[in-house]
CSV table of C-alpha atoms in Angstrom, one decimal:
chain,number,residue,atom,x,y,z
A,26,THR,CA,95.9,80.8,103.0
A,27,PRO,CA,94.4,78.9,100.0
A,28,THR,CA,95.4,75.3,99.7
A,29,LEU,CA,96.3,73.9,96.3
A,30,PRO,CA,94.1,71.2,94.8
A,31,ARG,CA,95.9,67.8,94.8
A,32,GLY,CA,95.7,64.9,92.4
A,33,GLU,CA,93.8,65.3,89.1
A,34,ASP,CA,92.7,68.9,90.1
A,35,ARG,CA,96.2,70.4,90.5
A,36,LEU,CA,96.5,73.8,89.1
A,37,SER,CA,98.5,74.0,85.9
A,38,VAL,CA,101.1,76.7,85.4
A,39,LEU,CA,102.8,77.7,82.1
A,40,VAL,CA,106.2,79.3,82.9
A,41,VAL,CA,107.5,81.5,80.1
A,42,ASP,CA,111.2,82.5,80.6
A,43,ASP,CA,114.1,82.5,78.2
A,44,ASP,CA,116.7,81.8,81.0
A,45,PRO,CA,117.2,78.0,81.2
A,46,ILE,CA,118.4,78.2,84.8
A,47,GLN,CA,115.4,80.2,85.9
A,48,LEU,CA,113.1,77.7,84.1
A,49,ARG,CA,114.7,74.9,86.0
A,50,VAL,CA,114.5,76.7,89.4
A,51,LEU,CA,110.8,77.6,88.8
A,52,ARG,CA,110.0,74.1,87.6
A,53,ASP,CA,111.5,72.6,90.7
A,54,ARG,CA,109.7,75.0,93.0
A,55,LEU,CA,106.3,74.6,91.4
A,56,LEU,CA,106.5,70.9,91.2
A,57,ARG,CA,107.5,70.6,94.8
A,58,ALA,CA,104.5,72.9,95.7
A,59,GLY,CA,102.1,70.6,93.9
A,60,TYR,CA,101.5,72.4,90.6
A,61,THR,CA,101.3,70.8,87.2
A,62,LEU,CA,103.9,72.5,85.0
A,63,ILE,CA,104.5,73.5,81.4
A,64,THR,CA,107.4,75.6,80.3
A,65,ARG,CA,108.3,77.7,77.2
A,66,ASP,CA,111.5,79.6,76.5
A,67,SER,CA,110.0,82.1,74.1
A,68,THR,CA,107.0,84.4,74.0
A,69,LEU,CA,106.5,83.9,70.3
A,70,GLY,CA,103.5,81.6,69.7
A,71,THR,CA,102.6,81.6,73.3
A,72,SER,CA,99.1,83.0,72.9
A,73,GLY,CA,98.1,80.1,70.6
A,74,PHE,CA,99.8,77.7,73.0
A,75,ILE,CA,97.7,79.1,75.9
A,76,LEU,CA,94.5,78.7,73.9
A,77,GLU,CA,95.5,75.1,73.1
A,78,HIS,CA,96.7,73.9,76.5
A,79,LYS,CA,94.5,76.1,78.8
A,80,PRO,CA,96.8,76.5,81.8
A,81,ASP,CA,95.3,77.9,85.0
A,82,LEU,CA,98.2,80.4,85.4
A,83,VAL,CA,100.9,81.9,83.2
A,84,LEU,CA,104.0,83.0,84.9
A,85,LEU,CA,105.5,85.5,82.4
A,86,ASP,CA,109.0,86.8,82.5
A,87,LEU,CA,109.1,90.4,81.3
A,88,GLY,CA,112.7,90.5,79.9
A,89,MET,CA,112.2,88.4,76.9
A,90,PRO,CA,113.9,88.9,73.5
A,91,ALA,CA,111.8,89.5,70.3
A,92,LEU,CA,108.5,90.0,72.0
A,93,GLY,CA,108.7,91.2,75.6
A,94,GLY,CA,106.6,89.8,78.4
A,95,ALA,CA,104.7,93.0,78.9
A,96,GLU,CA,103.9,93.2,75.2
A,97,LEU,CA,102.7,89.6,75.3
A,98,ALA,CA,100.5,90.4,78.3
A,99,MET,CA,99.0,93.3,76.4
A,100,ILE,CA,98.2,90.9,73.5
A,101,LEU,CA,96.6,88.4,75.9
A,102,ARG,CA,94.5,91.2,77.3
A,103,ARG,CA,93.5,92.6,73.9
A,104,HIS,CA,92.3,89.1,72.8
A,105,GLY,CA,90.6,88.4,76.1
A,106,ILE,CA,93.0,85.4,76.8
A,107,ASN,CA,93.7,86.9,80.2
A,108,ARG,CA,90.1,86.2,81.1
A,109,LEU,CA,90.8,82.4,80.4
A,110,THR,CA,93.9,82.1,82.5
A,111,GLY,CA,95.6,84.1,85.2
A,112,VAL,CA,98.6,86.1,83.9
A,113,ILE,CA,101.3,86.8,86.5
A,114,LEU,CA,104.2,89.1,85.6
A,115,HIS,CA,107.6,87.9,86.8
A,116,SER,CA,110.7,90.1,86.8
A,117,GLY,CA,113.5,91.5,88.8
A,118,MET,CA,112.3,95.1,88.3
A,119,SER,CA,111.1,97.2,91.3
A,120,ARG,CA,107.8,96.4,92.9
A,121,SER,CA,106.4,99.8,91.9
A,122,GLU,CA,107.3,99.2,88.2
A,123,LEU,CA,105.9,95.7,88.3
A,124,GLU,CA,102.6,97.1,89.8
A,125,ARG,CA,102.4,99.7,87.1
A,126,LEU,CA,102.9,97.1,84.4
A,127,ARG,CA,100.4,94.8,86.1
A,128,VAL,CA,97.7,97.5,85.9
A,129,SER,CA,98.5,98.5,82.3
A,130,THR,CA,98.5,94.9,81.1
A,131,GLY,CA,95.5,93.7,83.0
A,132,ALA,CA,97.6,90.9,84.6
A,133,LEU,CA,96.2,89.1,87.7
A,134,GLY,CA,99.4,89.9,89.6
A,135,ALA,CA,103.1,90.4,89.6
A,136,ILE,CA,105.9,88.7,91.5
A,137,GLN,CA,109.4,90.1,91.9
A,138,LYS,CA,112.3,87.8,91.1
A,139,ASN,CA,114.4,87.9,94.2
A,140,GLY,CA,115.5,84.3,94.9
A,141,ASP,CA,113.3,84.0,98.0
A,142,GLU,CA,111.4,80.7,97.4
A,143,GLU,CA,109.2,81.0,100.5
A,144,ARG,CA,108.1,84.5,99.6
A,145,PHE,CA,107.6,83.5,95.9
A,146,LEU,CA,105.3,80.7,96.9
A,147,GLU,CA,103.4,82.8,99.4
A,148,GLU,CA,102.7,85.5,96.8
A,149,LEU,CA,101.8,82.8,94.2
A,150,GLU,CA,99.3,81.2,96.7
A,151,THR,CA,97.8,84.7,97.3
A,152,LEU,CA,97.2,85.1,93.6
A,153,VAL,CA,95.8,81.6,93.3
A,154,GLY,CA,93.3,82.6,96.0
A,155,GLU,CA,92.4,85.7,94.0
A,156,LEU,CA,91.9,83.6,90.9
A,157,ALA,CA,89.7,81.2,92.8
A,158,ARG,CA,87.5,84.1,94.1
A,159,LYS,CA,87.0,85.3,90.5
A,160,GLY,CA,85.2,82.0,89.9
A,161,PRO,CA,85.3,79.4,87.1
A,162,ARG,CA,86.6,80.4,83.8
A,163,SER,CA,85.3,79.2,80.5
């Protein structure tokens, strides 16, 4: 299992979710796990935000108003932003639907919202390992 860098080299995660409770839960989980965290409650303006702040990962809720998470993931892919940061889809939909959307959007991965903190962190660490194997991003 990959270990997270500590100190100055901690991985940064941008969490995009319109649910304030979900944002708080994810913030607490990720901070306890050693990540640096940024949150946004809207997809609008997020692609520019990613280019400015350069997070290592973007954990993207799919059920967002105005511009859905899948649509934003497609925009990130179309503009090559998903090559700069690992995009992870995050939703309560079925694993098969999440996998279909992961493939169509070019996302690094997809994690199902199910309330299981241990499983969430295991899946996230697996994706962090995949991101590390892809090598440094520019």
